[in-house]
């Protein structure tokens, strides 16, 4: 009962002492800038104001600055440069008893750039809580500026880490032509180049993004880093929707500080649903705001408790919750700690905080040195500053899932590590991770196995047939019906035909069976076998036809032509072959070459097949082929002429002259029809190989049969 009676007395006495104490505390004023009126555009920081007021109350109720009481005089910069300067002048013209000892805010980057560029002339420290522009890191222009928020560039290491995590090496960037984004984009480009990324395109946005989106589409950009305000984002995604740049193949990385459901504002000719569809499951990156650290803050409360207090406070105002409120709260505590730590230093100099004047550079320098050494736990997490006055900390990674952005990870800029909460938390359209470009798989278009087997079978039969005829020719070479047809020349023809069969068979081998070096070697082998085989087979027939022509049709004295003279013709032809082929091989080796065929895309655009064919080629290949074909063509024409001239010659002593003529005709006609097609058509290996092999097999087989079947038939009837 006594306690119940005594408690109101104690409480009354405490409150009376507190009021008396506050009345004796000296007032210290801080100037503050917010952006409340954004009717002309810009980013609103109005929701930060309740957090700043809450921080001032907490400081005044804390154990620091016990002889002082913080008060705030704030102005609205409207996120305009000129208007921000006007508001700074207004603060500077306040009566001396309300002159600010420090400044906080700027409201947005534009307003902060304007005020911080000139506030140092009055030796005023300024601590920004919602200005991310990299321009503000320039100490020459902003020597007394600190930031409890992060510079926009903190997102760049996080972007690089995400690109590396998913193996995206080809990216495009598109950024708004504003100070906040320009330097960030330049810094990002430097990091991309340093880390060996390929920047497909870098687009600068002014007002209408149509041209830039068309350029990205033309260059098939799929992983796109966007840096712009939400109003421009709606224009960008509206245009992307109209150009069909949406779906599983595209992924955007954009700022994470847009307002909730920013796409619902209807300031374009697209519906909110269309803009959201084009944005897809974008990944958003921003500085860490709402801290989940369970440790107590400098106010002896956890960040969660402070956040709950802020929500109750801001919900009772016309303003909306703002993630940057945590930085505003921490900015006030940075001011308070700096002033508190400066008191003993100033006292040793016989000075006090209230002695500060706008021309007091020494006290300003003291404040700056104290700020650079601050390290405390704030509402937004662990706070420390680098030599440029920029906040050191972490960035959070979010992804649009449904109608809200979900936190999926954190990037620790201090240790340079990306920590994802779990791959399962990420949502990919169609269930597949996007690719940075169409995956083009090379596919060798080779000779089909079935065709190769068929040609091999026929070539093998032809070789066995030729070996049989060769054995027959050698075995019965002393018989008159064989001896009269020059058996040695017959053997040369058979050997040439066997080589041609081998050449036809080898033409079906390609990269499916051989390495690149082996294929290049095969090119030389095919060239030599086909040329030498033709020269042996056709040269022997040509020489025998020439002998018939010389003996019986020339108007000169008849004379006997021996076999060794025919050998000389064949050897001469071989010598020409050897000289031409050796020169070709030494000067411009015949090696493997590739011809790519049109790309075949799949429906979703993730993958494509690029067929290619292998063939043999070299520098000046058409010139070399022209020389060889001219030489062989001359022989064919001359052989056809001799065959035509001797078509009616029937000589028992030269019993196969008519058949040789028919063989020459066959070779000439087959080459005239098949050779141009084989040389021109390279895109269809089966057709080219099949036609070329058939020409070789048919001509060779007809030649052998016309030469030897009559002899075999004669032997069967005359054992």
CSV table of C-alpha atoms in Angstrom, one decimal, residues 249 601-607:
chain,number,residue,atom,x,y,z
A,249,UNK,CA,15.2,-16.1,-72.4
A,601,UNK,CA,16.9,-22.5,-83.8
A,602,UNK,CA,14.7,-24.2,-81.3
A,603,UNK,CA,11.3,-22.8,-80.3
A,604,UNK,CA,12.3,-21.2,-77.0
A,605,UNK,CA,15.4,-19.5,-78.4
A,606,UNK,CA,17.8,-21.1,-75.8
A,607,UNK,CA,19.6,-23.4,-78.1
